[in-house]
Amino acid sequence: MTAPPFPVSDIVASRRPHRKDAARNYDALLTAAREAFAEHGAEASLEDVARRAGVGIATLYRNFPTRRDLFESVYADEVNALCRAAVEVAGREPWEALTTWLNRFTGYMVTKRAVREALDDESDIFLACRESMYAAGGPLLERAQKAGAARTDMDFGDLLRMVAGITATAFEDDAQRDRVLAIALDGVRAGR
């Protein structure tokens, strides 16, 4: 599977600085924000994000003039990583490709929950991310269905809602979440 031009890829590329030191700071801020949002939700302190990234608050604001800019960039970066992951696993056996990608999707859901309330469902960023995710992950389900590995009475939207529902639940630890996801995916597998 070659990487189609996902709309979110263009958004991510247009926001990332070209100078190496600026790009390094930008990437560090995205990583720090992702961690802070996962730990503290949408109300995470921007000062904490800058501190985690090892930069000053002025550098954060130079890259992300508003909190919303930071949320959108983190969200777009996560979806872009999901799209790249779909391309990377596409050469595997159909069922393995689908489940590997869905496991990556569960990690994305942690960040999504944190920034979801800050993003408008109709924003250009949100719509481009949704379109990109369906374009990247949908073919993995279709391929598994054509190979007889996944049920054919469901679509990609059904699958994402199921996984999103699982990840929205509180678990004792990641191992429990992974077990519950595996149980649910057994229901997706054809012939079970």
Coordinates of C-alpha atoms in Angstrom, one line a residue:
M1 CA 0.0 0.0 0.0
T2 CA 1.5 3.3 -1.0
A3 CA 0.7 6.3 1.1
P4 CA -2.1 8.3 -0.5
P5 CA -2.0 12.1 0.1
F6 CA -3.9 12.3 3.4
P7 CA -5.3 15.8 4.0
V8 CA -3.9 15.8 7.5
S9 CA -0.4 15.2 6.2
D10 CA -0.5 18.6 4.4
I11 CA -1.8 20.3 7.5
V12 CA 1.0 18.9 9.6
A13 CA 3.7 19.7 7.1
S14 CA 2.5 23.3 6.7
R15 CA 2.6 23.9 10.4
R16 CA 6.0 22.4 11.2
P17 CA 8.9 24.9 11.0
H18 CA 11.6 24.2 8.4
R19 CA 14.7 25.4 10.4
K20 CA 16.2 22.4 12.2
D21 CA 16.3 24.0 15.7
A22 CA 12.8 25.4 15.4
A23 CA 11.5 22.0 14.1
R24 CA 13.2 20.3 17.1
N25 CA 11.5 22.7 19.5
Y26 CA 8.2 22.3 17.7
D27 CA 8.4 18.5 17.9
A28 CA 9.4 18.6 21.6
L29 CA 6.4 20.8 22.4
L30 CA 4.1 18.4 20.6
T31 CA 5.5 15.5 22.6
A32 CA 5.3 17.4 25.9
A33 CA 1.7 18.6 25.1
R34 CA 0.6 15.0 24.3
E35 CA 2.0 13.8 27.6
A36 CA 0.5 16.7 29.6
F37 CA -2.9 16.3 28.0
A38 CA -2.9 12.6 28.6
E39 CA -2.1 13.2 32.3
H40 CA -4.1 16.3 33.1
G41 CA -6.7 16.6 30.3
A42 CA -7.4 19.8 28.3
E43 CA -6.7 22.0 31.3
A44 CA -3.0 21.0 31.4
S45 CA -0.8 24.0 32.1
L46 CA 1.0 25.5 29.1
E47 CA 3.8 26.4 31.4
D48 CA 4.1 22.7 32.2
V49 CA 4.1 21.9 28.5
A50 CA 7.0 24.3 27.9
R51 CA 8.9 23.0 30.9
R52 CA 8.5 19.4 29.8
A53 CA 9.8 20.4 26.3
G54 CA 12.8 22.2 27.7
V55 CA 11.9 25.5 26.2
G56 CA 10.6 28.8 27.4
I57 CA 6.9 29.8 27.4
A58 CA 7.7 32.4 24.6
T59 CA 8.9 29.5 22.4
L60 CA 5.6 27.7 23.0
Y61 CA 3.6 30.9 22.1
R62 CA 5.8 31.5 19.0
N63 CA 4.8 28.1 17.7
F64 CA 1.3 28.0 19.1
P65 CA -0.2 31.5 19.6
T66 CA -3.3 30.1 21.2
R67 CA -4.2 27.0 23.3
R68 CA -6.5 25.9 20.4
D69 CA -3.5 26.0 18.0
L70 CA -1.7 23.6 20.3
F71 CA -4.7 21.3 20.6
E72 CA -5.2 21.3 16.8
S73 CA -1.5 20.6 16.2
V74 CA -1.3 17.7 18.7
Y75 CA -4.5 16.2 17.3
A76 CA -3.4 16.5 13.7
D77 CA 0.0 15.1 14.5
E78 CA -1.6 12.1 16.2
V79 CA -3.9 11.4 13.3
N80 CA -1.0 11.8 10.9
A81 CA 0.9 9.2 12.9
L82 CA -2.1 6.9 12.6
C83 CA -2.2 7.3 8.9
R84 CA 1.5 6.5 8.6
A85 CA 1.0 3.5 10.8
A86 CA -1.7 2.2 8.5
V87 CA 0.6 2.4 5.6
E88 CA 3.4 0.7 7.6
V89 CA 1.3 -2.3 8.5
A90 CA -0.6 -2.7 5.2
G91 CA 1.9 -5.4 3.9
R92 CA 1.1 -7.7 6.8
E93 CA -1.5 -10.4 6.8
P94 CA -4.9 -8.7 6.7
W95 CA -6.0 -9.6 10.2
E96 CA -2.6 -8.8 11.7
A97 CA -2.5 -5.4 9.9
L98 CA -6.0 -4.5 11.1
T99 CA -5.4 -5.4 14.8
T100 CA -1.9 -3.9 14.9
W101 CA -3.4 -0.6 13.6
L102 CA -6.3 -0.8 16.1
N103 CA -3.9 -1.2 19.0
R104 CA -2.2 1.9 17.8
F105 CA -5.6 3.6 17.6
T106 CA -6.2 2.9 21.3
G107 CA -3.1 5.0 22.2
Y108 CA -4.4 7.8 20.0
M109 CA -7.8 7.8 21.8
V110 CA -6.1 8.9 25.1
T111 CA -4.9 12.1 23.4
K112 CA -8.2 12.6 21.5
R113 CA -10.2 12.5 24.7
A114 CA -8.0 15.2 26.2
V115 CA -8.3 17.6 23.2
R116 CA -11.8 16.6 21.9
E117 CA -13.7 19.2 24.0
A118 CA -11.4 21.9 22.7
L119 CA -12.1 21.1 19.0
D120 CA -15.2 21.8 17.0
D121 CA -16.5 18.8 15.1
E122 CA -17.0 21.0 12.1
S123 CA -13.5 22.7 12.1
D124 CA -11.4 22.2 9.0
I125 CA -8.7 20.4 11.1
F126 CA -11.2 18.0 12.6
L127 CA -12.8 17.2 9.2
A128 CA -9.4 16.7 7.6
C129 CA -8.3 14.4 10.4
R130 CA -11.5 12.4 10.2
E131 CA -11.3 12.0 6.4
S132 CA -7.6 11.0 6.7
M133 CA -8.3 8.4 9.4
Y134 CA -11.0 6.8 7.4
A135 CA -8.8 6.8 4.2
A136 CA -6.0 5.2 6.1
G137 CA -7.8 2.6 8.4
G138 CA -10.8 1.8 6.3
P139 CA -8.8 -0.1 3.6
L140 CA -7.3 -2.3 6.4
L141 CA -10.8 -3.5 7.5
E142 CA -11.9 -3.9 3.8
R143 CA -8.8 -6.0 3.1
A144 CA -9.5 -8.2 6.2
Q145 CA -13.1 -8.6 5.2
K146 CA -12.1 -9.6 1.6
A147 CA -9.6 -12.1 3.0
G148 CA -12.4 -13.7 5.1
A149 CA -10.7 -12.6 8.4
A150 CA -13.2 -10.0 9.5
R151 CA -17.0 -9.9 9.7
T152 CA -18.6 -8.3 6.6
D153 CA -21.7 -7.1 8.5
M154 CA -19.9 -4.0 9.8
D155 CA -18.2 -1.0 8.4
F156 CA -15.2 1.0 9.5
G157 CA -17.3 3.5 11.5
D158 CA -18.8 0.6 13.5
L159 CA -15.3 -0.6 14.3
L160 CA -14.0 2.7 15.4
R161 CA -17.0 3.4 17.6
M162 CA -16.5 0.0 19.3
V163 CA -12.8 0.6 20.0
A164 CA -13.5 4.2 21.1
G165 CA -16.1 2.9 23.5
I166 CA -13.7 0.5 25.0
T167 CA -11.0 3.1 25.4
A168 CA -13.4 5.5 27.1
T169 CA -13.8 3.0 30.0
A170 CA -11.6 3.2 33.0
F171 CA -9.3 0.2 33.4
E172 CA -7.0 -1.0 36.2
D173 CA -4.1 -0.8 33.9
D174 CA -3.1 -1.1 30.2
A175 CA -3.0 -4.9 30.4
Q176 CA -6.6 -5.0 31.3
R177 CA -7.6 -2.6 28.5
D178 CA -5.6 -4.7 26.0
R179 CA -7.4 -7.9 27.2
V180 CA -10.8 -6.3 26.8
L181 CA -9.9 -5.0 23.4
A182 CA -8.7 -8.5 22.4
I183 CA -12.0 -10.0 23.5
A184 CA -13.9 -7.4 21.5
L185 CA -11.8 -8.0 18.4
D186 CA -12.6 -11.7 18.7
G187 CA -16.2 -10.7 18.0
V188 CA -15.0 -8.8 14.8
R189 CA -13.1 -11.8 13.5
A190 CA -15.0 -13.9 10.9
G191 CA -16.1 -17.3 11.8
R192 CA -16.0 -16.9 15.6

